[in-house]
Amino acid sequence: MEIRATDTPRLDWTGDALAVSFFEDAVELTGDLAQLDEKFAGVLKELIEETEFKGSVGSSAVTRVGAGSSIRKIMLVGLGKADTLSLDNLRRAAAAIARLAKREKSKTLAINLPVVNDDPRATAQVITEGLVLALHLDNRFKSDPEDKGAKLEQVDLLGLENQEAAITKAQQICDGVILARELVAAPANAVTPISLAQTAEKIASEYGLSLEILEKEDCEKLGMGSFLGVAQASDLPPKFIHLTYKPKDTPRRKLAIVGKGLTFDSGGLNIKGAGSGIETMKIDMGGAAATFGAAKAIAQLKPDVEVHFISAATENMISGRALHPGDILTASNGKTIEVNNTDAEGRLTLADALVFAEKLELDAIVDLATLTGACVIALGNDIGGMWSTDETLVTQLKAASEAAGEKLWQMPLEEKYFEGMKSPIADMKNTGPRAGGSITAALFLKQFVKETPWAHLDIAGTVWSDKENGCNNSGATGYPVRTLVNWVLSDS
Ligand code: BES
Ligand code: MN
Ligand code: ZN
């Protein structure tokens, strides 16, 4: 699909479908819209009346224009109240238009949306994101895909002339979001620690990033007993993946993104029972997926920032070699952990990954993890949880998530709750009481970061959606790749 920026007036555009937008309670055919209505024999007015189109957010209507006209179909899209217009609303409107065009089997489409915040660049970017992400369809595991109809071949963004760079930027970001979606959606017999390492290898060779894969023996030498404890029951080898993007000149900042990479989480001997959603636990590498998705985007965007993409990848399985509940592990910073629950495995793998990241002496570390069911209970499926030791980092991440249209909510690092993690025999347990479960998980991770500004994002609820939502289709969302990219690119 080609996306073009053009100054063609909507009156003069020719093609399959023309999408025009209206604010709520401001559906008036004035100016060139009156001319457009006249050109197509009053079809616009008729459509508005017939469908009682009011311009409310998410509403739309379509009709065929008389045969022999310069366009075949006209689409109306509601934007909601003018004073609530935001970049994210525009992204959602573009997604809605893309889905309509697909349903209507349009091959060429023109979109005419308002410019938000006097910023044509950001406007072209979010429209492109909405289009590309809403049209992404994952057919990899179907022998006979249903989607054989006409494909949208060309989209013209009217009134956004000269915004080619913004369109390209959006497409590069979408490349990363789509990689993350496809990694999460693929089952655990397709995405394994080995295949994740190969994905990193592919990004490294395609875009010239450096890659270090630590094998089990290398991790042993570094004393990563916590990560290796989780990995020990699997028949697949663990892979500690460290991909690095370095700019040509001296980096302005040095950052790390660390993603939980459990390619399957059975729970271990504290096995996930019936009704636990064990069959969905292929998504437990959502952190790693977003990490490598961000890498794919950053590698193309080439910011003047050094970024380390890290994941300690493994499965959490059962076998005669499995961790016994109650085993004591020693992490690479020397801290000892009583594993009172083998299903709290993500934090065990992240512990060693965070210690590794801190040794790189960076300006900030952000980890992302499908860490707790408790975070899903607290924030649902649309909002990720954020815990941090550094308010500057919090401000940066909030701004990045807002611009991305990926919601994040700051949660407390309530020190007192760490009492629940005290162990009589080791330095700490890996699991506290049920209450505040996402907070104690974050406090556990904090034990493995000494002084680098650090934030932890719990994305357990947000990496998957059962229904279509904005530019996400049902299934893997690619959350929070766009936020990560914005964060890396931001100047502060
Ligand atoms: N991978 C799960 C968390 C999860 C739950 C992710 C739902 C996605 C959707 C994690 O490893 C886990 O099992 N957490 C336990 C922790 C508990 C044993 C302290 C949980 O949340 O129940
Ligand atoms: Mn688990
Ligand atoms: Zn898990």
Coordinates of C-alpha atoms and ligand atoms in Angstrom, one line a residue:
M1 CA 0.0 0.0 0.0
E2 CA 1.4 3.4 -1.0
I3 CA 0.6 6.4 1.1
R4 CA 1.0 9.8 -0.6
A5 CA 0.8 13.3 0.7
T6 CA -0.9 15.7 -1.7
D7 CA -2.4 19.1 -2.1
T8 CA -5.1 17.9 -4.5
P9 CA -8.4 19.6 -3.5
R10 CA -11.1 17.1 -2.5
L11 CA -13.2 18.5 -5.4
D12 CA -10.7 17.4 -7.9
W13 CA -9.7 14.0 -6.6
T14 CA -10.5 11.0 -8.6
G15 CA -10.5 7.4 -7.4
D16 CA -12.6 4.7 -5.5
A17 CA -13.4 6.3 -2.2
L18 CA -13.2 9.8 -0.7
A19 CA -13.4 10.1 3.1
V20 CA -14.5 13.4 4.6
S21 CA -14.7 14.1 8.3
F22 CA -17.1 16.2 10.4
F23 CA -17.1 17.4 14.0
E24 CA -20.1 16.5 16.2
D25 CA -23.1 18.8 15.8
A26 CA -21.3 20.6 13.0
V27 CA -22.4 18.6 10.0
E28 CA -22.8 21.4 7.5
L29 CA -22.3 21.4 3.8
T30 CA -20.6 24.7 3.3
G31 CA -17.7 25.9 1.1
D32 CA -16.2 23.2 -1.0
L33 CA -18.4 20.6 0.6
A34 CA -21.4 22.3 -0.9
Q35 CA -19.7 22.2 -4.3
L36 CA -18.9 18.5 -3.7
D37 CA -22.5 17.8 -2.9
E38 CA -23.6 19.7 -6.0
K39 CA -21.1 17.8 -8.2
F40 CA -22.5 14.5 -7.0
A41 CA -26.2 15.5 -7.4
G42 CA -26.9 16.0 -3.7
V43 CA -25.7 12.6 -2.6
L44 CA -23.9 14.0 0.5
K45 CA -26.9 15.7 1.8
E46 CA -29.0 12.7 1.2
L47 CA -26.6 10.4 3.0
I48 CA -26.3 12.7 6.0
E49 CA -30.1 12.9 6.3
E50 CA -30.8 9.2 5.7
T51 CA -28.2 7.9 8.2
E52 CA -28.9 10.8 10.7
F53 CA -25.2 11.4 10.6
K54 CA -24.2 13.7 13.5
G55 CA -20.4 13.4 13.4
S56 CA -20.2 11.7 16.8
V57 CA -16.9 10.0 17.5
G58 CA -16.6 6.6 15.8
S59 CA -19.6 7.1 13.6
S60 CA -19.4 6.6 9.8
A61 CA -21.6 6.3 6.7
V62 CA -20.9 5.3 3.1
T63 CA -22.7 5.6 -0.2
R64 CA -22.2 5.0 -3.8
V65 CA -21.9 8.1 -6.0
G66 CA -23.8 8.0 -9.3
A67 CA -22.2 6.0 -12.1
G68 CA -19.7 7.8 -14.3
S69 CA -18.6 10.1 -11.5
S70 CA -15.0 10.9 -10.7
I71 CA -15.3 8.9 -7.5
R72 CA -17.2 5.7 -6.8
K73 CA -18.0 6.1 -3.1
I74 CA -18.1 8.8 -0.5
M75 CA -17.5 8.1 3.2
L76 CA -18.4 10.3 6.2
V77 CA -16.5 9.9 9.4
G78 CA -17.4 11.5 12.7
L79 CA -14.6 13.1 14.8
G80 CA -16.6 14.0 18.0
K81 CA -16.6 17.5 19.4
A82 CA -14.1 19.9 17.9
D83 CA -12.5 20.8 21.3
T84 CA -11.8 17.1 22.1
L85 CA -9.9 16.5 18.8
S86 CA -6.5 14.9 19.6
L87 CA -3.8 13.1 17.7
D88 CA -5.1 9.8 19.1
N89 CA -8.7 10.6 17.9
L90 CA -7.2 11.2 14.5
R91 CA -5.3 7.9 14.6
R92 CA -8.6 6.2 15.5
A93 CA -10.5 7.9 12.7
A94 CA -7.9 6.9 10.2
A95 CA -8.2 3.3 11.4
A96 CA -12.0 3.5 11.0
I97 CA -11.6 4.8 7.5
A98 CA -9.1 2.0 6.6
R99 CA -11.6 -0.6 7.8
L100 CA -14.4 0.9 5.9
A101 CA -12.3 1.1 2.7
K102 CA -11.4 -2.5 3.1
R103 CA -15.0 -3.5 3.6
E104 CA -16.0 -1.5 0.6
K105 CA -13.3 -3.1 -1.5
S106 CA -11.8 0.2 -2.4
K107 CA -8.4 0.1 -4.2
T108 CA -7.7 3.9 -4.0
L109 CA -8.7 6.1 -1.2
A110 CA -8.4 9.8 -0.4
I111 CA -8.5 11.0 3.2
N112 CA -9.3 14.5 4.3
L113 CA -8.9 15.1 8.0
P114 CA -8.2 18.2 10.0
V115 CA -4.6 19.2 11.0
V116 CA -4.3 18.8 14.8
N117 CA -2.3 21.4 16.9
D118 CA -1.2 23.2 13.7
D119 CA 1.2 20.2 13.3
P120 CA 0.9 18.7 9.9
R121 CA 3.9 16.4 10.6
A122 CA 2.3 14.8 13.6
T123 CA -1.0 14.7 11.8
A124 CA 0.4 12.8 8.8
Q125 CA 2.2 10.5 11.2
V126 CA -0.8 9.4 13.2
I127 CA -3.0 9.0 10.2
T128 CA -0.5 6.7 8.6
E129 CA -0.2 4.8 11.8
G130 CA -4.0 4.3 12.0
L131 CA -4.2 3.1 8.4
V132 CA -1.2 0.7 8.5
L133 CA -2.0 -0.8 11.9
A134 CA -5.7 -1.2 11.3
L135 CA -5.1 -3.0 8.0
H136 CA -2.4 -5.4 9.4
L137 CA -3.8 -8.9 9.2
D138 CA -1.9 -11.9 10.5
N139 CA -2.6 -14.8 8.1
R140 CA 0.7 -16.7 8.8
F141 CA -1.0 -19.7 10.4
K142 CA -3.9 -20.1 7.9
S143 CA -3.6 -22.6 5.1
D144 CA -6.3 -20.9 3.2
P145 CA -6.6 -17.2 4.2
E146 CA -10.1 -15.7 3.9
D147 CA -8.9 -12.3 3.0
K148 CA -8.7 -12.5 -0.8
G149 CA -10.7 -9.4 -1.8
A150 CA -9.4 -6.3 -3.4
K151 CA -6.5 -4.7 -1.5
L152 CA -6.2 -1.0 -0.8
E153 CA -3.4 0.0 -3.1
Q154 CA -3.1 3.7 -2.7
V155 CA -4.1 6.3 -0.1
D156 CA -3.8 10.0 -0.7
L157 CA -3.6 12.3 2.4
L158 CA -5.2 15.5 1.1
G159 CA -4.0 18.7 2.5
L160 CA -0.8 17.1 3.9
E161 CA 1.5 18.0 1.0
N162 CA 5.3 17.7 1.7
Q163 CA 4.8 15.3 4.7
E164 CA 6.6 12.4 3.1
A165 CA 9.1 12.2 5.9
A166 CA 6.4 11.9 8.5
I167 CA 4.7 9.1 6.5
T168 CA 8.0 7.3 6.3
K169 CA 8.6 7.7 10.0
A170 CA 5.2 6.3 10.8
Q171 CA 5.8 3.3 8.5
Q172 CA 9.1 2.6 10.3
I173 CA 7.3 2.7 13.6
C174 CA 4.6 0.4 12.3
D175 CA 7.2 -2.0 11.1
G176 CA 8.2 -2.3 14.8
V177 CA 4.6 -2.5 16.1
I178 CA 3.8 -5.3 13.6
L179 CA 6.9 -7.3 14.5
A180 CA 5.9 -7.1 18.1
R181 CA 2.3 -8.2 17.3
E182 CA 3.5 -11.1 15.2
L183 CA 6.0 -12.3 17.9
V184 CA 3.2 -12.2 20.5
A185 CA 0.6 -13.8 18.3
A186 CA 2.9 -16.7 17.3
P187 CA 2.4 -19.8 19.5
A188 CA 5.1 -21.2 21.8
N189 CA 6.0 -23.9 19.3
A190 CA 6.9 -21.2 16.8
V191 CA 8.4 -18.5 18.9
T192 CA 11.0 -20.1 21.2
P193 CA 14.2 -18.7 22.9
I194 CA 16.1 -19.9 19.9
S195 CA 13.8 -18.2 17.4
L196 CA 13.8 -15.0 19.4
A197 CA 17.6 -14.9 19.2
Q198 CA 17.2 -15.4 15.4
T199 CA 14.8 -12.5 15.2
A200 CA 17.4 -10.3 17.0
E201 CA 20.1 -11.7 14.6
K202 CA 17.9 -10.7 11.6
I203 CA 17.5 -7.2 12.9
A204 CA 21.2 -6.9 13.6
S205 CA 22.3 -8.0 10.2
E206 CA 19.6 -6.1 8.3
Y207 CA 20.3 -2.8 9.9
G208 CA 23.9 -3.1 11.1
L209 CA 23.3 -3.4 14.9
S210 CA 25.6 -5.3 17.1
L211 CA 24.4 -8.5 18.8
E212 CA 25.6 -10.5 21.7
I213 CA 23.9 -13.8 22.6
L214 CA 24.9 -15.3 25.9
E215 CA 24.4 -19.1 26.0
K216 CA 23.6 -21.0 29.2
E217 CA 27.4 -21.4 30.0
D218 CA 28.0 -17.7 29.6
C219 CA 25.1 -16.9 31.9
E220 CA 26.5 -19.4 34.4
K221 CA 29.9 -17.6 34.3
L222 CA 28.1 -14.3 35.1
G223 CA 26.3 -15.9 38.0
M224 CA 22.8 -15.5 36.6
G225 CA 21.3 -18.2 38.9
S226 CA 18.0 -16.5 39.0
F227 CA 17.4 -16.6 35.2
L228 CA 18.9 -20.0 34.9
G229 CA 16.7 -21.4 37.7
V230 CA 13.6 -20.5 35.6
A231 CA 15.2 -22.0 32.5
Q232 CA 16.3 -25.3 34.0
A233 CA 13.3 -27.5 33.3
S234 CA 12.9 -26.6 29.6
D235 CA 14.2 -28.8 26.9
L236 CA 15.0 -25.7 24.9
P237 CA 18.3 -23.7 25.7
P238 CA 17.9 -20.3 27.3
K239 CA 19.2 -17.3 25.3
F240 CA 20.3 -14.1 26.9
I241 CA 19.9 -11.6 24.0
H242 CA 21.7 -8.2 23.9
L243 CA 21.2 -6.2 20.8
T244 CA 22.8 -2.7 20.6
Y245 CA 22.0 0.3 18.4
K246 CA 24.8 2.9 18.3
P247 CA 24.5 6.2 16.5
K248 CA 27.4 7.3 14.2
D249 CA 28.4 10.2 16.4
T250 CA 28.7 10.5 20.2
P251 CA 25.3 9.5 21.7
R252 CA 23.3 12.2 23.4
R253 CA 22.0 9.5 25.8
K254 CA 22.5 5.9 26.5
L255 CA 19.4 3.8 27.3
A256 CA 18.3 0.2 27.9
I257 CA 15.0 -1.5 27.1
V258 CA 14.7 -4.8 28.9
G259 CA 11.8 -7.1 28.0
K260 CA 10.5 -10.2 29.8
G261 CA 10.9 -13.0 27.3
L262 CA 9.0 -16.1 28.6
T263 CA 8.1 -17.8 25.3
F264 CA 5.7 -20.0 27.4
D265 CA 4.8 -19.8 31.1
S266 CA 3.3 -23.0 32.4
G267 CA 3.7 -21.8 35.9
G268 CA 6.4 -24.4 36.6
L269 CA 5.5 -26.8 39.5
N270 CA 3.1 -24.2 40.8
I271 CA 1.4 -25.1 37.5
K272 CA -1.3 -22.9 36.1
G273 CA -4.6 -24.8 36.6
A274 CA -7.9 -24.9 34.7
G275 CA -9.3 -21.5 34.1
S276 CA -5.9 -19.8 34.6
G277 CA -5.5 -19.0 31.0
I278 CA -2.5 -21.2 30.6
E279 CA -3.3 -21.7 26.9
T280 CA -2.8 -17.9 26.4
M281 CA 0.7 -17.9 27.9
K282 CA 2.5 -17.6 24.6
I283 CA 2.0 -13.9 25.2
D284 CA 4.4 -14.0 28.1
M285 CA 7.2 -12.8 25.8
G286 CA 5.3 -9.5 25.1
G287 CA 8.0 -7.5 26.8
A288 CA 10.7 -9.0 24.6
A289 CA 8.4 -8.6 21.5
A290 CA 8.0 -4.9 22.2
T291 CA 11.7 -4.6 22.9
F292 CA 12.7 -6.1 19.5
G293 CA 9.8 -4.2 17.8
A294 CA 11.2 -1.0 19.2
A295 CA 14.7 -2.1 18.0
K296 CA 13.4 -2.6 14.4
A297 CA 11.9 0.9 14.4
I298 CA 14.9 2.6 16.1
A299 CA 17.3 0.9 13.7
Q300 CA 15.5 2.6 10.8
L301 CA 14.9 5.9 12.5
K302 CA 18.6 6.3 13.5
P303 CA 18.4 8.7 16.5
D304 CA 21.5 10.1 18.1
V305 CA 20.9 7.9 21.1
E306 CA 22.6 4.6 22.1
V307 CA 20.0 1.9 22.9
H308 CA 20.5 -1.5 24.4
F309 CA 17.7 -4.0 23.7
I310 CA 17.9 -6.9 26.2
S311 CA 15.9 -10.0 27.0
A312 CA 16.6 -13.1 29.1
A313 CA 14.6 -15.5 27.0
T314 CA 13.4 -18.9 28.2
E315 CA 10.4 -21.1 28.9
N316 CA 8.9 -21.8 32.3
M317 CA 8.3 -25.5 32.2
I318 CA 8.1 -28.7 34.3
S319 CA 10.3 -31.7 34.2
G320 CA 12.5 -33.8 36.6
R321 CA 14.9 -30.9 36.5
A322 CA 12.3 -28.2 37.5
L323 CA 12.7 -25.8 40.3
H324 CA 11.1 -27.1 43.5
P325 CA 8.9 -24.6 45.2
G326 CA 11.1 -23.4 48.0
D327 CA 14.4 -23.6 46.2
I328 CA 16.9 -20.8 46.8
L329 CA 18.5 -19.1 43.9
T330 CA 21.4 -16.7 43.8
A331 CA 21.2 -13.8 41.3
S332 CA 24.1 -12.2 39.5
N333 CA 24.3 -9.4 42.1
G334 CA 24.8 -12.0 44.9
K335 CA 21.3 -11.6 46.3
T336 CA 19.5 -14.8 47.3
I337 CA 15.9 -15.6 46.5
E338 CA 13.6 -18.2 48.1
V339 CA 11.3 -19.2 45.2
N340 CA 8.1 -19.7 47.2
N341 CA 6.1 -19.7 43.9
T342 CA 7.6 -20.9 40.6
D343 CA 4.8 -19.1 38.7
A344 CA 6.4 -15.7 39.7
E345 CA 9.1 -16.5 37.2
G346 CA 9.2 -13.3 35.1
R347 CA 10.8 -11.3 38.0
L348 CA 13.4 -14.0 38.4
T349 CA 14.5 -13.7 34.7
L350 CA 14.4 -9.8 34.9
A351 CA 16.5 -9.7 38.0
D352 CA 19.6 -10.9 36.1
A353 CA 18.7 -8.9 33.0
L354 CA 18.5 -5.7 35.1
V355 CA 21.8 -6.4 36.8
F356 CA 23.3 -6.9 33.4
A357 CA 21.8 -3.7 32.1
E358 CA 23.1 -1.6 35.0
K359 CA 26.6 -2.8 34.4
L360 CA 26.5 -1.0 31.0
E361 CA 26.4 2.3 32.9
L362 CA 23.5 3.9 31.1
D363 CA 21.3 7.0 31.7
A364 CA 18.1 5.1 32.1
I365 CA 16.7 1.6 32.1
V366 CA 13.1 0.7 31.2
D367 CA 11.8 -2.8 31.6
L368 CA 8.6 -4.1 30.2
A369 CA 6.9 -7.3 31.3
T370 CA 3.7 -9.2 31.2
L371 CA 4.4 -9.5 34.9
T372 CA 1.3 -9.9 37.0
G373 CA -2.4 -10.8 36.8
A374 CA -2.8 -8.3 39.6
C375 CA -2.0 -5.4 37.2
V376 CA -4.7 -6.7 34.8
I377 CA -7.2 -6.6 37.7
A378 CA -6.1 -3.1 38.7
L379 CA -5.9 -1.4 35.3
G380 CA -7.7 -3.6 32.8
N381 CA -6.7 -4.2 29.2
D382 CA -6.3 -0.7 28.0
I383 CA -3.8 0.7 30.5
G384 CA -0.3 -0.4 31.4
G385 CA 1.1 0.1 34.9
M386 CA 4.3 2.2 35.5
W387 CA 6.6 2.1 38.5
S388 CA 9.7 4.2 38.7
T389 CA 12.5 5.5 41.0
D390 CA 12.9 8.7 38.9
E391 CA 10.4 11.4 38.3
T392 CA 12.1 12.8 35.2
L393 CA 11.8 9.4 33.6
V394 CA 8.2 9.2 34.6
T395 CA 7.5 12.6 33.0
Q396 CA 9.3 11.4 29.8
L397 CA 7.4 8.2 29.6
K398 CA 4.0 9.8 30.3
A399 CA 4.6 12.2 27.4
A400 CA 5.8 9.4 25.2
S401 CA 2.7 7.3 25.9
E402 CA 0.3 10.1 25.5
A403 CA 1.7 10.9 22.0
A404 CA 1.6 7.2 21.2
G405 CA -2.1 6.7 22.2
E406 CA -0.9 3.9 24.5
K407 CA -2.2 4.5 28.0
L408 CA 0.1 4.3 31.0
W409 CA -0.7 4.9 34.7
Q410 CA 1.8 5.6 37.4
M411 CA 1.6 3.2 40.4
P412 CA 3.3 3.5 43.8
L413 CA 6.6 1.9 44.7
E414 CA 5.3 1.5 48.3
E415 CA 8.4 0.4 50.2
K416 CA 6.5 -0.8 53.2
Y417 CA 4.9 -3.5 51.1
F418 CA 8.3 -5.1 50.6
E419 CA 7.8 -6.5 54.2
G420 CA 5.6 -9.1 52.5
M421 CA 8.6 -10.3 50.5
K422 CA 10.8 -11.0 53.5
S423 CA 12.1 -14.6 53.7
P424 CA 13.3 -16.2 57.0
I425 CA 15.9 -18.1 55.1
A426 CA 17.1 -16.0 52.1
D427 CA 17.4 -12.3 51.3
M428 CA 13.9 -12.3 49.9
K429 CA 11.0 -14.4 48.6
N430 CA 9.9 -14.0 45.0
T431 CA 6.2 -13.8 45.9
G432 CA 4.3 -11.7 48.5
P433 CA 0.7 -11.8 49.6
R434 CA -2.1 -11.5 47.0
A435 CA -2.9 -7.9 48.0
G436 CA -0.9 -5.4 46.0
G437 CA 0.6 -8.1 43.9
S438 CA 1.7 -5.9 41.0
I439 CA 3.4 -3.5 43.5
T440 CA 5.4 -6.2 45.4
A441 CA 6.5 -7.5 41.9
A442 CA 7.8 -4.0 41.1
L443 CA 9.5 -3.8 44.5
F444 CA 11.2 -7.1 43.9
L445 CA 12.7 -5.8 40.6
K446 CA 13.9 -2.7 42.4
Q447 CA 16.3 -4.9 44.4
F448 CA 18.3 -5.4 41.2
V449 CA 18.8 -1.8 40.2
K450 CA 21.1 0.2 42.4
E451 CA 21.3 3.8 41.0
T452 CA 20.4 4.0 37.3
P453 CA 17.1 5.8 36.8
W454 CA 14.7 2.9 36.2
A455 CA 11.1 2.4 35.3
H456 CA 9.1 -0.8 35.1
L457 CA 6.1 -1.2 32.9
D458 CA 3.6 -4.0 33.6
I459 CA 2.0 -4.8 30.3
A460 CA 0.2 -8.0 31.2
G461 CA -3.2 -6.6 30.3
T462 CA -2.3 -4.5 27.3
V463 CA -0.3 -6.8 24.9
W464 CA -3.5 -8.6 23.8
S465 CA -7.0 -7.4 23.1
D466 CA -10.1 -9.6 22.6
K467 CA -11.7 -6.9 20.5
E468 CA -10.9 -4.3 17.9
N469 CA -9.9 -1.0 19.6
G470 CA -8.6 2.1 17.7
C471 CA -5.8 1.0 15.4
N472 CA -5.6 -2.4 17.1
N473 CA -7.4 -5.4 15.7
S474 CA -8.4 -8.2 18.0
G475 CA -5.3 -10.1 19.0
A476 CA -1.8 -8.9 19.7
T477 CA -1.5 -5.1 20.0
G478 CA 2.2 -4.3 19.8
Y479 CA 1.9 -2.3 23.0
P480 CA 4.0 -0.3 23.9
V481 CA 6.4 -0.1 20.9
R482 CA 5.2 3.4 19.9
T483 CA 5.7 4.7 23.4
L484 CA 9.2 3.3 23.6
V485 CA 10.1 4.8 20.2
N486 CA 8.8 8.2 21.3
W487 CA 10.7 8.0 24.5
V488 CA 14.0 7.2 22.8
L489 CA 13.5 10.0 20.2
S490 CA 12.5 12.6 22.8
D491 CA 14.9 15.5 23.5
S492 CA 14.7 15.7 27.3
Ligands
BES1 N1 2.9 -14.3 33.1 C1 2.2 -14.2 34.4 C2 1.4 -13.0 34.5 C3 0.3 -12.8 33.5 C4 -1.1 -13.0 33.9 C5 0.5 -12.3 32.2 C6 -2.1 -12.7 33.0 C7 -0.5 -12.1 31.3 C8 -1.8 -12.3 31.7 C9 3.2 -14.3 35.5 O1 4.3 -15.0 35.3 C10 2.5 -14.9 36.7 O2 2.2 -16.0 36.6 N2 2.2 -14.1 37.7 C11 1.5 -14.6 38.8 C12 2.3 -14.1 40.0 C13 1.9 -14.7 41.3 C14 2.3 -16.2 41.3 C15 2.6 -14.0 42.4 C16 0.1 -14.0 38.8 O3 -0.1 -12.9 38.4 O4 -0.8 -14.7 39.2
MN2 MN 4.1 -17.1 35.8
ZN3 ZN 5.0 -15.2 33.4

